[in-house]
Tab-separated table of C-alpha atoms and ligand atoms in Angstrom:
chain	number	residue	atom	x	y	z
A	1	MET	CA	0.000	0.000	0.000
A	2	ASN	CA	1.283	3.495	-0.665
A	3	ILE	CA	0.021	6.998	-0.285
A	4	GLN	CA	-2.159	6.684	-3.390
A	5	THR	CA	-3.931	3.713	-1.920
A	6	ILE	CA	-4.935	5.245	1.373
A	7	PRO	CA	-8.173	7.131	0.863
A	8	ALA	CA	-7.559	10.677	-0.321
A	9	VAL	CA	-9.799	13.722	-0.181
A	10	PRO	CA	-9.838	15.074	-3.752
A	11	ARG	CA	-7.838	18.291	-3.926
A	12	PHE	CA	-10.674	20.325	-5.456
A	13	LYS	CA	-12.822	19.371	-2.482
A	14	THR	CA	-10.199	20.589	0.006
A	15	ILE	CA	-10.071	23.877	-1.904
A	16	LEU	CA	-13.871	24.158	-1.975
A	17	ASN	CA	-13.968	23.427	1.748
A	18	SER	CA	-11.158	25.776	2.721
A	19	ALA	CA	-13.434	28.666	3.779
A	20	ARG	CA	-15.543	26.302	5.891
A	21	PHE	CA	-12.311	24.816	7.253
A	22	VAL	CA	-11.220	28.236	8.544
A	23	ARG	CA	-14.625	28.768	10.173
A	24	ASN	CA	-15.090	25.322	11.612
A	25	PRO	CA	-12.254	22.827	11.059
A	26	ILE	CA	-13.819	20.204	13.330
A	27	SER	CA	-16.912	19.834	11.159
A	28	VAL	CA	-14.744	19.405	8.030
A	29	LEU	CA	-12.266	16.980	9.597
A	30	SER	CA	-14.916	14.863	11.314
A	31	GLU	CA	-16.910	14.664	8.082
A	32	ASN	CA	-13.723	13.546	6.272
A	33	THR	CA	-13.071	10.879	8.906
A	34	GLU	CA	-16.585	9.577	8.373
A	35	ASN	CA	-16.194	9.512	4.585
A	36	TYR	CA	-12.565	8.413	4.196
A	37	GLY	CA	-11.831	6.417	7.332
A	38	ALA	CA	-9.431	6.764	10.255
A	39	THR	CA	-6.320	7.604	8.187
A	40	TYR	CA	-6.471	9.555	4.953
A	41	HIS	CA	-4.553	11.900	2.731
A	42	THR	CA	-5.659	15.510	2.363
A	43	TYR	CA	-4.494	19.043	1.609
A	44	ILE	CA	-4.728	21.407	4.545
A	45	GLY	CA	-6.432	24.587	3.380
A	46	GLY	CA	-6.284	23.127	-0.130
A	47	VAL	CA	-2.503	23.683	-0.147
A	48	PHE	CA	-0.343	21.598	2.216
A	49	PRO	CA	-0.266	17.805	1.697
A	50	ALA	CA	-1.026	15.988	4.927
A	51	ILE	CA	-1.940	12.632	6.382
A	52	LEU	CA	-4.592	12.936	9.039
A	53	SER	CA	-5.370	10.174	11.492
A	54	THR	CA	-7.632	9.230	14.349
A	55	ASP	CA	-6.143	5.710	14.464
A	56	ALA	CA	-4.635	5.185	17.934
A	57	GLY	CA	-1.917	2.885	16.523
A	58	PHE	CA	-0.922	5.448	13.914
A	59	ILE	CA	-0.895	8.234	16.496
A	60	GLN	CA	1.234	6.162	18.872
A	61	HIS	CA	3.665	5.437	16.039
A	62	VAL	CA	4.112	9.150	15.297
A	63	LEU	CA	4.157	10.550	18.821
A	64	GLN	CA	5.957	7.735	20.587
A	65	LYS	CA	7.269	4.646	18.798
A	66	ASN	CA	9.030	6.445	15.954
A	67	HIS	CA	8.957	9.962	17.391
A	68	ARG	CA	12.519	10.640	16.242
A	69	ASN	CA	11.225	10.825	12.681
A	70	TYR	CA	8.657	13.484	13.504
A	71	LYS	CA	9.447	17.097	14.245
A	72	LYS	CA	7.047	19.721	15.383
A	73	SER	CA	5.672	21.669	12.434
A	74	PRO	CA	7.057	25.087	11.454
A	75	ILE	CA	3.910	26.668	12.926
A	76	HIS	CA	5.396	26.028	16.346
A	77	PHE	CA	8.738	27.656	15.673
A	78	GLU	CA	8.021	30.348	13.171
A	79	LYS	CA	4.715	31.667	14.388
A	80	LEU	CA	4.586	30.867	18.112
A	81	GLY	CA	8.361	31.220	18.512
A	82	HIS	CA	8.334	34.677	16.936
A	83	PHE	CA	6.275	36.085	19.789
A	84	LEU	CA	6.943	33.618	22.571
A	85	GLY	CA	10.650	32.853	22.217
A	86	ASN	CA	12.439	29.535	22.331
A	87	GLY	CA	10.875	27.577	25.207
A	88	LEU	CA	9.789	23.952	25.690
A	89	LEU	CA	6.718	24.241	23.481
A	90	THR	CA	8.508	26.003	20.635
A	91	SER	CA	11.925	24.271	20.507
A	92	ASP	CA	13.032	20.962	19.043
A	93	GLY	CA	15.950	18.526	18.767
A	94	GLU	CA	18.905	18.550	21.157
A	95	TYR	CA	18.068	21.941	22.617
A	96	TRP	CA	14.533	20.880	23.507
A	97	LEU	CA	15.739	17.594	25.049
A	98	ARG	CA	18.244	19.356	27.286
A	99	GLN	CA	15.612	21.839	28.452
A	100	ARG	CA	13.036	19.109	29.014
A	101	ARG	CA	15.473	17.078	31.154
A	102	LEU	CA	16.267	20.177	33.157
A	103	ILE	CA	12.678	21.239	33.815
A	104	GLN	CA	10.853	17.889	34.013
A	105	PRO	CA	11.749	17.079	37.653
A	106	GLY	CA	10.165	20.361	38.779
A	107	PHE	CA	6.814	19.136	37.464
A	108	HIS	CA	6.938	15.808	39.240
A	109	ARG	CA	3.695	15.230	41.178
A	110	ASP	CA	5.364	15.352	44.582
A	111	ARG	CA	7.137	18.606	43.795
A	112	LEU	CA	3.774	20.144	42.981
A	113	ALA	CA	2.396	19.478	46.463
A	114	GLY	CA	3.859	22.796	47.618
A	115	LEU	CA	1.644	24.621	45.125
A	116	THR	CA	-1.589	23.494	46.805
A	117	ASP	CA	-1.562	26.446	49.202
A	118	ILE	CA	-0.936	28.897	46.378
A	119	MET	CA	-3.795	27.432	44.338
A	120	ASN	CA	-6.154	27.396	47.327
A	121	GLY	CA	-5.196	31.032	48.031
A	122	VAL	CA	-6.123	32.033	44.461
A	123	LEU	CA	-9.404	30.132	44.827
A	124	ASP	CA	-10.196	31.945	48.120
A	125	ASP	CA	-9.828	35.303	46.337
A	126	PHE	CA	-11.756	34.051	43.336
A	127	ILE	CA	-14.650	32.819	45.471
A	128	ALA	CA	-14.861	36.195	47.239
A	129	SER	CA	-15.055	38.113	43.953
A	130	PHE	CA	-17.320	35.513	42.312
A	131	ASP	CA	-19.774	35.841	45.224
A	132	ARG	CA	-19.877	39.602	44.603
A	133	ARG	CA	-20.525	39.037	40.905
A	134	ILE	CA	-23.304	36.581	41.692
A	135	ALA	CA	-24.928	39.099	44.013
A	136	GLN	CA	-25.575	41.294	40.957
A	137	ARG	CA	-27.932	38.568	39.709
A	138	GLN	CA	-26.748	38.805	36.115
A	139	PRO	CA	-25.793	35.877	33.860
A	140	ILE	CA	-22.132	35.017	34.211
A	141	ASP	CA	-19.862	33.981	31.366
A	142	ILE	CA	-18.179	30.973	32.908
A	143	SER	CA	-15.589	30.872	30.151
A	144	GLU	CA	-14.289	34.354	31.037
A	145	ASN	CA	-14.261	33.495	34.735
A	146	MET	CA	-12.355	30.256	34.276
A	147	LEU	CA	-9.802	32.075	32.130
A	148	GLU	CA	-9.316	34.534	34.977
A	149	VAL	CA	-8.929	31.861	37.631
A	150	ALA	CA	-6.554	29.729	35.531
A	151	PHE	CA	-4.442	32.764	34.671
A	152	ARG	CA	-4.138	33.698	38.319
A	153	ILE	CA	-3.249	30.138	39.266
A	154	ILE	CA	-0.377	29.933	36.784
A	155	ALA	CA	0.778	33.495	37.595
A	156	ARG	CA	0.930	32.864	41.349
A	157	SER	CA	2.368	29.379	40.877
A	158	LEU	CA	5.188	30.990	38.918
A	159	PHE	CA	5.760	34.151	40.940
A	160	SER	CA	3.985	33.641	44.279
A	161	THR	CA	2.858	37.049	45.495
A	162	ASP	CA	5.706	38.997	43.814
A	163	VAL	CA	3.487	40.018	40.965
A	164	GLY	CA	1.239	43.066	41.500
A	165	GLU	CA	-2.423	43.312	40.455
A	166	GLU	CA	-1.868	45.932	37.758
A	167	GLU	CA	0.963	44.053	36.106
A	168	LEU	CA	-1.010	40.845	36.297
A	169	GLU	CA	-3.841	42.510	34.368
A	170	LYS	CA	-1.364	43.816	31.811
A	171	LEU	CA	0.285	40.420	31.347
A	172	SER	CA	-3.050	38.696	31.043
A	173	GLY	CA	-4.329	41.212	28.471
A	174	ASN	CA	-1.142	41.109	26.403
A	175	ILE	CA	-0.864	37.342	26.369
A	176	THR	CA	-4.529	36.939	25.403
A	177	ARG	CA	-4.154	39.422	22.548
A	178	ILE	CA	-0.974	37.750	21.292
A	179	GLN	CA	-2.650	34.331	21.393
A	180	GLU	CA	-5.649	35.628	19.475
A	181	PHE	CA	-3.409	37.151	16.853
A	182	LEU	CA	-1.422	33.899	16.566
A	183	ALA	CA	-4.644	31.993	15.990
A	184	ARG	CA	-5.553	34.393	13.168
A	185	GLN	CA	-2.088	34.077	11.604
A	186	ILE	CA	-2.275	30.287	11.651
A	187	ARG	CA	-5.780	30.086	10.242
A	188	GLN	CA	-5.398	32.806	7.625
A	189	PRO	CA	-1.863	32.385	6.255
A	190	PHE	CA	-2.942	34.108	3.027
A	191	LYS	CA	-3.368	37.358	5.006
A	192	GLU	CA	0.263	37.398	6.195
A	193	GLY	CA	1.209	40.321	3.923
A	194	TRP	CA	-1.738	42.318	5.187
A	195	PHE	CA	-0.910	41.568	8.843
A	196	ARG	CA	2.525	43.085	8.267
A	197	LEU	CA	1.431	46.030	6.123
A	198	SER	CA	-1.328	47.036	8.493
A	199	GLY	CA	1.113	47.163	11.396
A	200	GLN	CA	-0.570	44.299	13.298
A	201	VAL	CA	2.633	42.277	13.507
A	202	ARG	CA	4.503	45.284	14.940
A	203	ARG	CA	1.726	45.998	17.420
A	204	HIS	CA	1.839	42.469	18.744
A	205	GLU	CA	5.622	42.465	18.832
A	206	LYS	CA	5.341	45.491	21.111
A	207	LEU	CA	2.908	43.650	23.378
A	208	ALA	CA	5.326	40.709	23.561
A	209	ALA	CA	8.226	43.020	24.401
A	210	GLU	CA	6.152	44.631	27.158
A	211	SER	CA	5.315	41.217	28.657
A	212	ASP	CA	8.977	40.172	28.453
A	213	GLU	CA	9.927	43.276	30.375
A	214	ILE	CA	7.474	42.555	33.197
A	215	ILE	CA	8.587	38.929	33.498
A	216	LEU	CA	12.282	39.856	33.367
A	217	LYS	CA	11.753	42.321	36.176
A	218	TYR	CA	10.411	39.535	38.420
A	219	ILE	CA	13.200	37.167	37.469
A	220	ARG	CA	15.841	39.783	38.293
A	221	GLU	CA	14.182	40.860	41.537
A	222	ARG	CA	13.964	37.277	42.740
A	223	LYS	CA	17.567	36.569	41.833
A	224	GLU	CA	18.884	39.712	43.492
A	225	SER	CA	16.796	39.455	46.653
A	226	GLY	CA	17.924	35.896	47.317
A	227	ASN	CA	14.440	35.253	48.784
A	228	LYS	CA	13.533	31.633	48.133
A	229	GLN	CA	9.892	30.799	47.423
A	230	ASP	CA	8.112	27.498	46.919
A	231	ASP	CA	7.038	28.236	43.341
A	232	LEU	CA	7.790	27.401	39.721
A	233	LEU	CA	10.124	30.365	39.186
A	234	GLN	CA	12.267	29.112	42.044
A	235	MET	CA	12.280	25.673	40.460
A	236	LEU	CA	13.465	27.166	37.150
A	237	LEU	CA	16.113	29.275	38.909
A	238	ASP	CA	17.435	26.338	40.938
A	239	ALA	CA	17.480	23.775	38.100
A	240	ARG	CA	20.991	22.757	37.022
A	241	TYR	CA	22.122	21.098	33.767
A	242	GLU	CA	23.536	17.636	34.428
A	243	ASP	CA	26.578	18.150	32.209
A	244	THR	CA	27.736	21.610	33.292
A	245	GLY	CA	26.181	22.072	36.723
A	246	GLU	CA	25.112	25.548	35.515
A	247	GLY	CA	21.628	27.028	35.591
A	248	MET	CA	19.733	28.719	32.757
A	249	ASN	CA	20.726	32.156	31.525
A	250	GLU	CA	18.328	35.073	31.675
A	251	LYS	CA	16.993	34.660	28.130
A	252	GLN	CA	16.287	30.985	28.730
A	253	LEU	CA	14.534	31.732	32.009
A	254	LEU	CA	12.409	34.339	30.278
A	255	ASP	CA	11.483	32.051	27.371
A	256	GLU	CA	10.547	29.106	29.583
A	257	THR	CA	8.538	31.287	31.962
A	258	LEU	CA	6.581	32.856	29.119
A	259	ILE	CA	5.870	29.447	27.593
A	260	LEU	CA	4.549	28.136	30.921
A	261	PHE	CA	2.276	31.157	31.124
A	262	VAL	CA	0.916	30.617	27.645
A	263	ALA	CA	0.691	26.809	27.634
A	264	GLY	CA	-0.511	26.760	31.207
A	265	HIS	CA	-3.783	28.625	31.405
A	266	GLU	CA	-6.033	28.679	28.353
A	267	THR	CA	-6.054	24.890	28.103
A	268	SER	CA	-7.012	24.390	31.760
A	269	ALA	CA	-9.532	27.241	31.557
A	270	ASN	CA	-11.232	25.564	28.607
A	271	ALA	CA	-11.300	22.180	30.311
A	272	LEU	CA	-12.927	23.780	33.364
A	273	THR	CA	-15.435	25.698	31.235
A	274	TRP	CA	-16.529	22.584	29.336
A	275	THR	CA	-16.828	20.721	32.618
A	276	TRP	CA	-19.217	23.377	33.979
A	277	TYR	CA	-21.233	23.097	30.800
A	278	LEU	CA	-21.438	19.311	31.031
A	279	LEU	CA	-22.341	19.466	34.716
A	280	SER	CA	-25.160	21.910	33.939
A	281	GLN	CA	-26.558	19.211	31.633
A	282	HIS	CA	-25.991	16.360	34.094
A	283	PRO	CA	-27.329	17.209	37.559
A	284	GLU	CA	-26.871	13.566	38.610
A	285	ALA	CA	-23.091	14.021	38.235
A	286	VAL	CA	-23.206	17.159	40.396
A	287	VAL	CA	-24.969	15.201	43.152
A	288	LYS	CA	-22.316	12.474	42.977
A	289	ILE	CA	-19.430	14.946	43.089
A	290	ARG	CA	-20.912	16.713	46.114
A	291	ARG	CA	-21.517	13.438	47.902
A	292	GLU	CA	-17.943	12.297	47.228
A	293	ILE	CA	-16.524	15.537	48.604
A	294	VAL	CA	-18.626	15.376	51.777
A	295	GLU	CA	-17.655	11.740	52.347
A	296	LYS	CA	-13.963	11.988	51.527
A	297	ILE	CA	-13.052	15.505	52.668
A	298	GLY	CA	-15.885	17.210	54.542
A	299	ASP	CA	-16.255	20.971	54.278
A	300	ARG	CA	-12.639	22.108	54.617
A	301	PRO	CA	-10.609	23.063	51.507
A	302	PRO	CA	-9.002	19.971	49.956
A	303	GLU	CA	-5.297	19.385	50.483
A	304	PHE	CA	-2.857	17.687	48.149
A	305	ALA	CA	-3.224	14.310	49.886
A	306	ASP	CA	-7.012	14.463	49.384
A	307	LEU	CA	-6.886	14.665	45.604
A	308	PRO	CA	-6.485	10.935	44.845
A	309	LYS	CA	-9.593	10.300	46.942
A	310	LEU	CA	-11.710	12.333	44.524
A	311	GLU	CA	-12.130	9.477	42.085
A	312	TYR	CA	-15.488	10.393	40.599
A	313	LEU	CA	-14.614	14.073	40.201
A	314	THR	CA	-11.457	13.002	38.359
A	315	GLN	CA	-13.498	10.765	36.064
A	316	VAL	CA	-15.757	13.717	35.272
A	317	ILE	CA	-12.741	15.867	34.344
A	318	GLU	CA	-11.310	13.088	32.182
A	319	GLU	CA	-14.608	12.521	30.393
A	320	SER	CA	-14.958	16.259	29.869
A	321	MET	CA	-11.506	16.381	28.210
A	322	ARG	CA	-12.493	13.393	26.052
A	323	LEU	CA	-15.587	15.152	24.722
A	324	TYR	CA	-13.947	18.580	24.534
A	325	PRO	CA	-10.157	18.134	24.365
A	326	PRO	CA	-8.697	21.636	24.886
A	327	ALA	CA	-5.717	20.671	22.700
A	328	TRP	CA	-7.950	19.267	19.980
A	329	ILE	CA	-5.296	18.630	17.338
A	330	THR	CA	-1.548	18.449	17.039
A	331	ASP	CA	0.759	18.118	14.098
A	332	ARG	CA	4.233	16.990	13.093
A	333	VAL	CA	6.341	16.875	9.941
A	334	ALA	CA	7.992	13.624	8.755
A	335	VAL	CA	11.778	14.095	8.732
A	336	ASP	CA	12.362	11.034	6.497
A	337	ASP	CA	10.298	8.527	4.564
A	338	ASP	CA	8.506	6.177	6.943
A	339	GLN	CA	5.836	3.495	6.941
A	340	TYR	CA	3.117	2.514	9.355
A	341	ASN	CA	1.082	-0.609	8.797
A	342	GLY	CA	1.634	-0.521	5.025
A	343	ILE	CA	0.955	3.207	4.775
A	344	ASP	CA	3.745	5.241	3.199
A	345	ILE	CA	4.536	8.432	5.043
A	346	PRO	CA	6.760	10.445	2.696
A	347	LYS	CA	9.460	12.776	3.930
A	348	GLY	CA	8.238	16.330	4.476
A	349	ILE	CA	4.532	15.540	4.709
A	350	ALA	CA	2.484	17.030	7.539
A	351	VAL	CA	1.120	14.394	9.888
A	352	VAL	CA	-1.926	15.508	11.796
A	353	THR	CA	-2.957	13.637	14.916
A	354	TYR	CA	-6.602	14.530	15.236
A	355	ILE	CA	-7.135	14.201	18.974
A	356	TYR	CA	-10.781	15.336	18.872
A	357	GLY	CA	-11.486	12.672	16.229
A	358	ALA	CA	-9.840	9.864	18.237
A	359	HIS	CA	-11.805	10.934	21.332
A	360	HIS	CA	-15.089	10.740	19.407
A	361	SER	CA	-14.341	7.592	17.454
A	362	PRO	CA	-16.869	4.750	17.813
A	363	ASP	CA	-13.881	2.411	17.282
A	364	TYR	CA	-12.776	3.206	20.836
A	365	TRP	CA	-15.796	4.675	22.593
A	366	PRO	CA	-19.250	3.082	22.616
A	367	GLU	CA	-21.841	5.860	22.284
A	368	PRO	CA	-19.049	8.381	21.815
A	369	GLU	CA	-21.196	11.509	22.096
A	370	LYS	CA	-22.582	10.508	25.498
A	371	PHE	CA	-21.192	11.895	28.769
A	372	ILE	CA	-20.264	8.789	30.777
A	373	PRO	CA	-17.595	9.572	33.412
A	374	GLU	CA	-17.488	5.892	34.456
A	375	ARG	CA	-15.543	5.175	31.252
A	376	PHE	CA	-12.584	6.375	33.308
A	377	SER	CA	-13.044	4.102	36.325
A	378	LYS	CA	-9.888	2.121	37.206
A	379	GLU	CA	-11.371	-1.040	35.674
A	380	ASN	CA	-12.537	0.584	32.445
A	381	LYS	CA	-9.320	2.518	31.915
A	382	LYS	CA	-7.398	-0.752	31.679
A	383	LYS	CA	-9.497	-1.662	28.623
A	384	GLN	CA	-8.764	1.548	26.700
A	385	ALA	CA	-6.547	1.271	23.640
A	386	PRO	CA	-3.244	3.128	24.162
A	387	PHE	CA	-3.296	6.568	22.500
A	388	SER	CA	-7.076	6.505	21.942
A	389	TYR	CA	-7.286	9.059	24.777
A	390	LEU	CA	-4.642	11.758	24.702
A	391	PRO	CA	-5.777	15.115	26.041
A	392	PHE	CA	-2.182	15.810	27.084
A	393	GLY	CA	-0.576	14.385	23.936
A	394	GLY	CA	1.799	11.459	24.298
A	395	GLY	CA	5.344	10.197	23.916
A	396	PRO	CA	8.349	12.301	24.897
A	397	ARG	CA	6.505	15.548	24.216
A	398	LEU	CA	3.654	14.699	26.556
A	399	CYS	CA	2.390	17.842	28.260
A	400	ILE	CA	4.833	18.694	31.046
A	401	GLY	CA	2.035	20.400	32.981
A	402	ASN	CA	-0.402	17.449	33.017
A	403	ASN	CA	-0.187	16.846	36.771
A	404	PHE	CA	-0.296	20.563	37.460
A	405	ALA	CA	-3.411	20.895	35.302
A	406	MET	CA	-5.190	17.929	36.911
A	407	MET	CA	-4.387	19.298	40.335
A	408	GLU	CA	-5.699	22.802	39.624
A	409	MET	CA	-8.877	21.457	38.007
A	410	GLN	CA	-9.548	19.060	40.895
A	411	LEU	CA	-8.993	21.809	43.468
A	412	ALA	CA	-11.087	24.377	41.617
A	413	LEU	CA	-14.043	22.058	41.040
A	414	ALA	CA	-13.865	20.520	44.516
A	415	ARG	CA	-14.178	23.996	45.977
A	416	LEU	CA	-16.678	25.531	43.578
A	417	VAL	CA	-19.128	22.723	42.700
A	418	PRO	CA	-20.374	22.190	46.286
A	419	ARG	CA	-20.670	25.944	46.890
A	420	TYR	CA	-22.910	26.982	44.020
A	421	ASP	CA	-26.150	25.970	42.344
A	422	PHE	CA	-25.952	26.695	38.650
A	423	ARG	CA	-27.752	26.341	35.355
A	424	LEU	CA	-27.326	27.372	31.756
A	425	VAL	CA	-29.022	30.638	30.766
A	426	GLU	CA	-32.205	29.825	28.859
A	427	GLY	CA	-31.755	29.758	25.102
A	428	GLN	CA	-27.942	29.617	25.424
A	429	SER	CA	-26.615	27.626	22.489
A	430	VAL	CA	-23.147	26.197	22.696
A	431	GLU	CA	-20.936	26.113	19.654
A	432	LEU	CA	-17.374	24.860	19.292
A	433	GLN	CA	-14.665	27.339	18.398
A	434	PRO	CA	-11.489	25.394	17.659
A	435	LEU	CA	-8.705	27.967	17.568
A	436	ILE	CA	-5.330	26.978	18.995
A	437	THR	CA	-7.383	25.510	21.811
A	438	LEU	CA	-10.975	24.317	21.741
A	439	ARG	CA	-13.222	26.893	23.329
A	440	PRO	CA	-16.909	27.671	23.258
A	441	LYS	CA	-17.752	30.335	20.675
A	442	ASP	CA	-18.995	33.498	22.422
A	443	GLY	CA	-18.538	31.937	25.868
A	444	ILE	CA	-21.101	30.097	27.992
A	445	ARG	CA	-23.534	32.137	30.051
A	446	MET	CA	-24.791	30.586	33.228
A	447	ARG	CA	-26.738	31.607	36.318
A	448	PHE	CA	-25.104	30.918	39.650
A	449	GLN	CA	-26.447	31.075	43.158
A	450	ILE	CA	-24.749	30.372	46.463
A	451	GLY	CA	-26.174	27.015	47.519
A	452	ALA	CA	-27.917	26.153	50.777
A	453	GLY	CA	-25.547	25.769	53.700
A	454	HIS	CA	-22.927	28.278	52.389
B	521	LIG	C1	-6.032	20.822	30.680
B	521	LIG	C2	-4.889	21.445	30.539
B	521	LIG	C3	-3.842	21.124	29.499
B	521	LIG	C4	-3.953	20.432	28.324
B	521	LIG	C5	-5.187	19.778	27.735
B	521	LIG	C6	-2.616	20.421	27.717
B	521	LIG	C7	-2.310	19.768	26.533
B	521	LIG	C8	-1.035	19.684	26.004
B	521	LIG	C9	-0.679	18.901	24.838
B	521	LIG	C10	-1.633	18.062	23.996
B	521	LIG	C11	0.650	19.057	24.630
B	521	LIG	C12	1.492	18.371	23.549
B	521	LIG	C13	1.442	19.111	22.235
B	521	LIG	C14	2.142	18.356	21.122
B	521	LIG	O1	2.507	17.202	21.269
B	521	LIG	O2	2.288	18.950	20.049
B	521	LIG	C15	1.137	19.957	25.651
B	521	LIG	C16	2.441	20.380	25.771
B	521	LIG	C17	2.883	21.260	26.737
B	521	LIG	N1	2.163	21.745	27.810
B	521	LIG	FE1	0.240	21.354	28.222
B	521	LIG	N2	-1.763	21.118	28.525
B	521	LIG	C18	-2.459	21.552	29.624
B	521	LIG	C19	-1.968	22.271	30.700
B	521	LIG	C20	-0.668	22.695	30.822
B	521	LIG	C21	-0.139	23.411	31.960
B	521	LIG	C22	-0.932	23.764	33.217
B	521	LIG	C23	1.178	23.685	31.681
B	521	LIG	C24	2.211	24.394	32.524
B	521	LIG	C25	2.088	24.661	33.801
B	521	LIG	C26	1.468	23.132	30.361
B	521	LIG	C27	2.679	23.224	29.722
B	521	LIG	C28	2.978	22.569	28.546
B	521	LIG	C29	4.298	22.634	27.922
B	521	LIG	C30	5.498	23.441	28.403
B	521	LIG	C31	4.235	21.804	26.782
B	521	LIG	C32	5.372	21.502	25.810
B	521	LIG	C33	6.092	20.268	26.318
B	521	LIG	C34	7.222	19.806	25.421
B	521	LIG	O3	7.080	19.849	24.194
B	521	LIG	O4	8.214	19.370	25.990
B	521	LIG	N3	0.329	22.533	29.887
B	521	LIG	N4	0.094	20.316	26.490
């Protein structure tokens, strides 16, 4: 079998569909999967040849078994790297490996225990301001609120209390605007000339420079003060390369910090938002979560050691990321010719691992569109095909923040779900907006009320 013999979307069709692809790539890709099968050849945007797959074996081959043959696509370096520098998410090869080895131990589950207090502190403040918002009796966009809480969690986990309110707002605004611009650049490559001519590239470069300046200030202040904190910045400052015994230089510290900021909040915020949405549709799950928290923890804030006890809540989060994977797609480029299961993968072709498609595939998930958290019980997990569920990616480039993200989502939901009664605003329709991450288009408006007993 070669590339001609795997099903191929006719080129004219990819061109015809390119406008719809920009608007709603998930509808196009899922329709293709239905028509052409789990692995097929296509042209992204009618231009770039690609193999797209929802086949868990294929995905495992690319991300793990033969990962050396697959580099991240130029999107990661050229576009993201231009604004975000050369950090874990945007680097490759030897440099990436050295950085990953250096930083990985800092994200070990046990090392994260120290962040529980920081996260609980952010949640205390959030609850106080959320209560005030609720008192105004207006619908609340849960998407906006989860973005705020996740941003504060990553900011304080990086810098503890060093960072002031005003600068936090500035950083948050700048990073959001840069991310939105990046999404437009990636989806509308044909507008590149216009983005430059109209001064948009320059404007966003200025925002990036401003954010760099704020972050550098904190790095320098921490270094000079000699004050040690139990946070991620301290971990980055203290990390030493195995070969030289040296730490990172200032530019490296800046790049890695910025990448953690960017990679570390929108994804978690989206996962939390989709979970609220699903819970609003499944009151029986809310009852079970509340019961589990009362039984396992009581009414104090959860501590790190409590988190493994929250089995059902964790299943809900996992099922939510199956239905709505925040990182809904990822891509690589084949460095050399390769084969998987008789399929030729020619050098230079884009290989798209369609995470959303794998998560919705009836090959792996009976009744795939149904919300069934019990799919992720200990017993059921053992039966899942490897790489059929990969919200955090897989192989050596598995998300470094996966434990951090699980921990913040568990803590946030364990504190917020028992406190509030909530429902979707009447008539609220929910539409997918797959940009760099999968978010709800125009947010999700809900009504909240402080529940009985709080
Ligand atoms: C629900 C939340 C999250 C999801 C769904 C998610 C998903 C992912 C995925 C799928 C990748 C791999 C991308 C690829 O293979 O091309 C990734 C990489 C990465 N993530 Fe996350 N992530 C989340 C939260 C976080 C957090 C909280 C942090 C930091 C605190 C973080 C930092 C990173 C970094 C630095 C990488 C690049 C790792 C490398 O290439 O070595 N992520 N993430």
